[in-house]
N, CA, C and O atoms as a DFTB+ gen file, in Angstrom:
408 C
 N C O
     1  1     -24.772      -1.507      13.040
     2  2     -24.286      -1.645      11.673
     3  2     -23.319      -0.505      11.327
     4  3     -22.241      -0.751      10.785
     5  1     -23.702       0.743      11.639
     6  2     -22.837       1.889      11.355
     7  2     -21.520       1.756      12.115
     8  3     -20.459       2.092      11.587
     9  1     -21.586       1.272      13.339
    10  2     -20.391       1.101      14.162
    11  2     -19.405       0.152      13.481
    12  3     -18.203       0.416      13.460
    13  1     -19.909      -0.954      12.925
    14  2     -19.037      -1.914      12.238
    15  2     -18.426      -1.322      10.976
    16  3     -17.249      -1.546      10.692
    17  1     -19.216      -0.567      10.217
    18  2     -18.711       0.055       8.982
    19  2     -17.633       1.092       9.301
    20  3     -16.609       1.159       8.621
    21  1     -17.866       1.888      10.326
    22  2     -16.876       2.895      10.709
    23  2     -15.599       2.216      11.195
    24  3     -14.499       2.690      10.913
    25  1     -15.739       1.113      11.920
    26  2     -14.570       0.357      12.358
    27  2     -13.786      -0.162      11.142
    28  3     -12.556      -0.113      11.124
    29  1     -14.501      -0.654      10.141
    30  2     -13.860      -1.142       8.923
    31  2     -13.112      -0.015       8.215
    32  3     -11.987      -0.213       7.757
    33  1     -13.726       1.168       8.122
    34  2     -13.067       2.315       7.504
    35  2     -11.843       2.744       8.306
    36  3     -10.843       3.180       7.736
    37  1     -11.924       2.620       9.617
    38  2     -10.787       2.936      10.487
    39  2      -9.622       2.004      10.178
    40  3      -8.479       2.449      10.072
    41  1      -9.905       0.729      10.036
    42  2      -8.853      -0.261       9.736
    43  2      -8.251      -0.042       8.349
    44  3      -7.055      -0.249       8.148
    45  1      -9.091       0.381       7.384
    46  2      -8.605       0.627       6.023
    47  2      -7.699       1.843       5.946
    48  3      -6.804       1.891       5.102
    49  1      -7.914       2.826       6.811
    50  2      -7.080       4.024       6.821
    51  2      -7.317       4.965       5.654
    52  3      -6.473       5.814       5.368
    53  1      -8.455       4.831       4.971
    54  2      -8.747       5.684       3.817
    55  2      -9.417       6.983       4.254
    56  3      -9.997       7.071       5.336
    57  1      -9.323       7.988       3.381
    58  2      -9.998       9.264       3.644
    59  2     -11.500       9.104       3.480
    60  3     -11.973       8.413       2.578
    61  1     -12.240       9.756       4.368
    62  2     -13.702       9.720       4.299
    63  2     -14.253      11.124       4.479
    64  3     -13.580      12.010       5.006
    65  1     -15.479      11.308       4.036
    66  2     -16.233      12.529       4.248
    67  2     -17.347      12.153       5.225
    68  3     -18.081      11.195       4.985
    69  1     -17.479      12.900       6.325
    70  2     -18.444      12.575       7.374
    71  2     -19.426      13.727       7.530
    72  3     -19.022      14.880       7.683
    73  1     -20.730      13.409       7.489
    74  2     -21.762      14.420       7.703
    75  2     -22.230      14.339       9.145
    76  3     -22.637      13.277       9.616
    77  1     -22.169      15.480       9.852
    78  2     -22.630      15.557      11.233
    79  2     -24.053      16.104      11.250
    80  3     -24.289      17.263      10.907
    81  1     -24.991      15.262      11.652
    82  2     -26.412      15.644      11.651
    83  2     -26.696      16.815      12.567
    84  3     -27.395      17.754      12.186
    85  1     -26.157      16.763      13.771
    86  2     -26.492      17.788      14.754
    87  2     -25.927      19.163      14.404
    88  3     -26.476      20.179      14.830
    89  1     -24.831      19.212      13.630
    90  2     -24.224      20.492      13.245
    91  2     -24.495      20.852      11.793
    92  3     -24.145      21.946      11.349
    93  1     -25.123      19.934      11.041
    94  2     -25.430      20.152       9.624
    95  2     -24.191      20.600       8.846
    96  3     -24.229      21.592       8.119
    97  1     -23.098      19.858       9.008
    98  2     -21.861      20.180       8.287
    99  2     -21.126      18.903       7.910
   100  3     -21.328      17.844       8.503
   101  1     -20.265      19.035       6.901
   102  2     -19.422      17.941       6.440
   103  2     -18.012      18.125       6.973
   104  3     -17.495      19.242       7.012
   105  1     -17.404      17.051       7.375
   106  2     -15.959      17.019       7.636
   107  2     -15.363      16.321       6.422
   108  3     -15.668      15.161       6.146
   109  1     -14.515      17.037       5.707
   110  2     -13.994      16.519       4.441
   111  2     -12.599      15.933       4.624
   112  3     -11.788      16.435       5.401
   113  1     -12.347      14.867       3.892
   114  2     -11.033      14.226       3.823
   115  2     -10.472      13.907       5.203
   116  3      -9.330      14.241       5.519
   117  1     -11.290      13.258       6.013
   118  2     -10.883      12.889       7.373
   119  2     -10.373      11.457       7.401
   120  3     -10.725      10.641       6.549
   121  1      -9.555      11.171       8.373
   122  2      -9.114       9.801       8.639
   123  2      -9.659       9.412      10.012
   124  3      -9.508      10.148      10.987
   125  1     -10.287       8.258      10.068
   126  2     -10.813       7.767      11.335
   127  2      -9.662       7.115      12.081
   128  3      -9.076       6.142      11.606
   129  1      -9.340       7.654      13.248
   130  2      -8.194       7.179      14.008
   131  2      -8.560       6.086      15.002
   132  3      -7.818       5.118      15.167
   133  1      -9.714       6.241      15.670
   134  2     -10.042       5.334      16.762
   135  2     -11.540       5.333      17.019
   136  3     -12.231       6.318      16.755
   137  1     -12.026       4.225      17.531
   138  2     -13.413       4.123      17.986
   139  2     -13.355       3.544      19.385
   140  3     -12.812       2.461      19.603
   141  1     -13.920       4.275      20.323
   142  2     -13.953       3.800      21.701
   143  2     -15.350       4.051      22.248
   144  3     -15.752       5.193      22.466
   145  1     -16.080       2.965      22.464
   146  2     -17.470       3.092      22.902
   147  2     -18.277       3.769      21.810
   148  3     -18.318       3.287      20.678
   149  1     -18.926       4.896      22.144
   150  2     -19.705       5.630      21.133
   151  2     -18.968       6.869      20.631
   152  3     -19.579       7.738      20.010
   153  1     -17.644       6.965      20.895
   154  2     -16.844       8.097      20.420
   155  2     -15.946       7.679      19.261
   156  3     -15.236       6.676      19.333
   157  1     -15.993       8.467      18.198
   158  2     -15.161       8.246      17.015
   159  2     -14.167       9.405      16.940
   160  3     -14.572      10.567      16.931
   161  1     -12.879       9.098      16.887
   162  2     -11.850      10.130      16.791
   163  2     -11.406      10.236      15.340
   164  3     -11.015       9.245      14.724
   165  1     -11.472      11.465      14.795
   166  2     -11.076      11.706      13.415
   167  2     -10.030      12.807      13.359
   168  3      -9.965      13.664      14.241
   169  1      -9.214      12.776      12.317
   170  2      -8.223      13.828      12.073
   171  2      -8.426      14.331      10.657
   172  3      -8.608      13.548       9.725
   173  1      -8.391      15.668      10.504
   174  2      -8.575      16.270       9.188
   175  2      -7.902      17.630       9.155
   176  3      -7.501      18.164      10.189
   177  1      -7.783      18.180       7.963
   178  2      -7.199      19.513       7.775
   179  2      -8.226      20.427       7.152
   180  3      -9.102      19.987       6.407
   181  1      -8.108      21.723       7.468
   182  2      -8.987      22.725       6.854
   183  2      -8.162      23.971       6.552
   184  3      -7.156      24.254       7.204
   185  1      -8.625      24.704       5.539
   186  2      -7.951      25.953       5.183
   187  2      -8.735      27.115       5.751
   188  3      -9.945      27.221       5.552
   189  1      -8.038      27.984       6.457
   190  2      -8.645      29.197       7.011
   191  2      -7.758      30.372       6.623
   192  3      -6.643      30.520       7.122
   193  1      -8.270      31.192       5.734
   194  2      -7.535      32.330       5.188
   195  2      -6.220      31.851       4.592
   196  3      -6.234      31.152       3.578
   197  1      -5.082      32.201       5.186
   198  2      -3.782      31.820       4.630
   199  2      -3.130      30.673       5.394
   200  3      -1.934      30.427       5.238
   201  1      -3.904      29.972       6.217
   202  2      -3.346      28.898       7.029
   203  2      -4.040      27.574       6.738
   204  3      -5.220      27.528       6.388
   205  1      -3.286      26.519       6.890
   206  2      -3.863      25.176       6.859
   207  2      -3.823      24.664       8.292
   208  3      -2.757      24.562       8.899
   209  1      -4.992      24.346       8.821
   210  2      -5.103      23.891      10.204
   211  2      -5.345      22.390      10.248
   212  3      -6.102      21.851       9.440
   213  1      -4.708      21.728      11.181
   214  2      -4.906      20.306      11.384
   215  2      -5.756      20.128      12.638
   216  3      -5.479      20.720      13.681
   217  1      -6.804      19.295      12.519
   218  2      -7.754      19.117      13.611
   219  2      -7.859      17.647      13.987
   220  3      -7.749      16.760      13.140
   221  1      -8.070      17.414      15.262
   222  2      -8.435      16.088      15.738
   223  2      -9.704      16.284      16.554
   224  3      -9.737      17.086      17.487
   225  1     -10.733      15.553      16.197
   226  2     -12.052      15.792      16.791
   227  2     -12.662      14.464      17.224
   228  3     -12.529      13.451      16.537
   229  1     -13.335      14.483      18.376
   230  2     -14.068      13.317      18.847
   231  2     -15.550      13.547      18.594
   232  3     -16.105      14.577      18.978
   233  1     -16.178      12.585      17.950
   234  2     -17.571      12.727      17.524
   235  2     -18.380      11.575      18.115
   236  3     -17.928      10.429      18.124
   237  1     -19.561      11.883      18.599
   238  2     -20.446      10.821      19.068
   239  2     -21.005      10.075      17.856
   240  3     -21.367      10.684      16.849
   241  1     -21.067       8.782      17.968
   242  2     -21.557       7.935      16.891
   243  2     -22.960       8.344      16.449
   244  3     -23.273       8.296      15.260
   245  1     -23.803       8.744      17.397
   246  2     -25.179       9.140      17.069
   247  2     -25.250      10.441      16.276
   248  3     -26.277      10.726      15.661
   249  1     -24.176      11.236      16.277
   250  2     -24.145      12.491      15.515
   251  2     -23.847      12.274      14.041
   252  3     -24.115      13.150      13.218
   253  1     -23.289      11.108      13.697
   254  2     -22.891      10.836      12.314
   255  2     -24.125      10.455      11.507
   256  3     -24.808       9.478      11.811
   257  1     -24.393      11.243      10.477
   258  2     -25.532      10.980       9.610
   259  2     -25.158      10.224       8.353
   260  3     -25.964       9.465       7.813
   261  1     -23.929      10.430       7.883
   262  2     -23.502       9.804       6.639
   263  2     -21.985       9.767       6.594
   264  3     -21.309      10.653       7.117
   265  1     -21.461       8.719       5.957
   266  2     -20.020       8.600       5.725
   267  2     -19.831       8.239       4.262
   268  3     -20.446       7.297       3.761
   269  1     -18.978       8.990       3.579
   270  2     -18.693       8.717       2.166
   271  2     -17.193       8.500       2.010
   272  3     -16.386       9.004       2.791
   273  1     -16.844       7.732       0.975
   274  2     -15.441       7.633       0.602
   275  2     -15.324       7.692      -0.913
   276  3     -16.194       7.211      -1.640
   277  1     -14.245       8.284      -1.366
   278  2     -14.014       8.415      -2.803
   279  2     -13.526       7.081      -3.337
   280  3     -12.593       6.490      -2.795
   281  1     -14.155       6.613      -4.394
   282  2     -13.770       5.333      -4.972
   283  2     -12.706       5.475      -6.047
   284  3     -11.798       4.651      -6.145
   285  1     -12.822       6.524      -6.853
   286  2     -11.868       6.698      -7.949
   287  2     -11.857       8.149      -8.403
   288  3     -12.788       8.905      -8.125
   289  1     -10.803       8.526      -9.099
   290  2     -10.718       9.851      -9.695
   291  2     -10.235       9.714     -11.129
   292  3      -9.496       8.789     -11.467
   293  1     -10.660      10.637     -11.955
   294  2     -10.237      10.684     -13.352
   295  2      -9.763      12.105     -13.618
   296  3     -10.505      13.059     -13.382
   297  1      -8.531      12.259     -14.107
   298  2      -8.024      13.608     -14.340
   299  2      -8.773      14.304     -15.481
   300  3      -9.160      13.675     -16.466
   301  1      -8.962      15.594     -15.326
   302  2      -9.565      16.396     -16.388
   303  2      -8.458      16.963     -17.254
   304  3      -7.292      16.990     -16.862
   305  1      -8.838      17.409     -18.422
   306  2      -7.836      18.059     -19.253
   307  2      -7.587      17.332     -20.551
   308  3      -8.447      16.618     -21.068
   309  1      -6.379      17.532     -21.070
   310  2      -6.044      17.017     -22.387
   311  2      -5.511      15.590     -22.368
   312  3      -5.107      15.078     -23.412
   313  1      -5.499      14.947     -21.229
   314  2      -4.952      13.591     -21.209
   315  2      -5.911      12.630     -21.902
   316  3      -7.129      12.717     -21.746
   317  1      -5.348      11.741     -22.647
   318  2      -6.109      10.760     -23.411
   319  2      -6.290       9.525     -22.531
   320  3      -5.303       8.987     -22.029
   321  1      -7.518       9.064     -22.333
   322  2      -7.698       7.857     -21.511
   323  2      -7.138       6.631     -22.232
   324  3      -7.157       6.550     -23.460
   325  1      -6.646       5.689     -21.447
   326  2      -6.107       4.466     -22.026
   327  2      -7.250       3.604     -22.543
   328  3      -8.306       3.508     -21.917
   329  1      -7.028       2.990     -23.674
   330  2      -8.011       2.079     -24.250
   331  2      -7.385       0.694     -24.310
   332  3      -6.197       0.533     -24.030
   333  1      -8.169      -0.291     -24.671
   334  2      -7.687      -1.667     -24.628
   335  2      -6.452      -1.899     -25.492
   336  3      -5.647      -2.774     -25.175
   337  1      -6.277      -1.145     -26.570
   338  2      -5.090      -1.322     -27.418
   339  2      -3.814      -0.911     -26.696
   340  3      -2.730      -1.393     -27.024
   341  1      -3.939      -0.015     -25.705
   342  2      -2.780       0.440     -24.943
   343  2      -2.430      -0.513     -23.801
   344  3      -1.366      -0.392     -23.194
   345  1      -3.299      -1.432     -23.515
   346  2      -3.139      -2.357     -22.406
   347  2      -2.106      -3.431     -22.771
   348  3      -2.105      -3.927     -23.898
   349  1      -1.230      -3.791     -21.831
   350  2      -0.279      -4.867     -22.119
   351  2      -1.016      -6.167     -22.428
   352  3      -2.095      -6.422     -21.894
   353  1      -0.432      -6.970     -23.277
   354  2      -1.058      -8.226     -23.726
   355  2      -1.461      -9.113     -22.548
   356  3      -2.531      -9.721     -22.569
   357  1      -0.622      -9.189     -21.534
   358  2      -0.888     -10.065     -20.387
   359  2      -2.114      -9.620     -19.586
   360  3      -2.716     -10.436     -18.888
   361  1      -2.496      -8.336     -19.675
   362  2      -3.610      -7.817     -18.887
   363  2      -4.907      -7.684     -19.688
   364  3      -5.922      -7.244     -19.147
   365  1      -4.886      -8.052     -20.951
   366  2      -6.082      -7.917     -21.785
   367  2      -7.113      -8.978     -21.439
   368  3      -6.766     -10.110     -21.103
   369  1      -8.371      -8.606     -21.523
   370  2      -9.468      -9.535     -21.289
   371  2      -9.682     -10.332     -22.559
   372  3      -9.845      -9.775     -23.645
   373  1      -9.678     -11.607     -22.406
   374  2      -9.859     -12.482     -23.564
   375  2     -11.351     -12.686     -23.844
   376  3     -12.171     -12.720     -22.927
   377  1     -11.677     -12.818     -25.113
   378  2     -13.068     -13.041     -25.524
   379  2     -13.473     -14.448     -25.119
   380  3     -12.852     -15.425     -25.536
   381  1     -14.522     -14.550     -24.300
   382  2     -14.975     -15.868     -23.838
   383  2     -15.617     -16.692     -24.941
   384  3     -15.534     -17.920     -24.938
   385  1     -16.251     -16.018     -25.877
   386  2     -16.954     -16.707     -26.963
   387  2     -16.368     -16.262     -28.290
   388  3     -16.956     -15.433     -28.985
   389  1     -15.206     -16.811     -28.649
   390  2     -14.608     -16.394     -29.931
   391  2     -15.543     -16.758     -31.082
   392  3     -16.208     -17.793     -31.062
   393  1     -15.575     -15.894     -32.067
   394  2     -16.438     -16.135     -33.222
   395  2     -15.941     -17.337     -34.001
   396  3     -14.738     -17.509     -34.201
   397  1     -16.865     -18.157     -34.432
   398  2     -16.493     -19.351     -35.200
   399  2     -16.118     -18.932     -36.620
   400  3     -16.845     -18.189     -37.278
   401  1     -14.979     -19.421     -37.071
   402  2     -14.535     -19.119     -38.438
   403  2     -15.138     -20.149     -39.369
   404  3     -14.858     -21.340     -39.226
   405  1     -15.946     -19.734     -40.307
   406  2     -16.611     -20.682     -41.241
   407  2     -15.783     -20.909     -42.449
   408  3     -16.178     -21.668     -43.334
């Protein structure tokens, strides 16, 4: 099951966070490049002091304890979230049960 999910994430090309059970560490913002047998190839970047390093790592499927992906982000700060009044007319959700006018 995990093999199929990782293959799906590989095809999607989205960033994932991978927890390695045997090393008790997270690989953050990785892209799954390839799956061959029980080896998963990932590419990610890390910051070390004043450098940004790019890594490509091969991981055994049995070492992967968890895989996460970010679904959405919301900016913090003074930005006002859009409400339904700001939505274009064509994209508004129509009321399925309009109130009866007596």
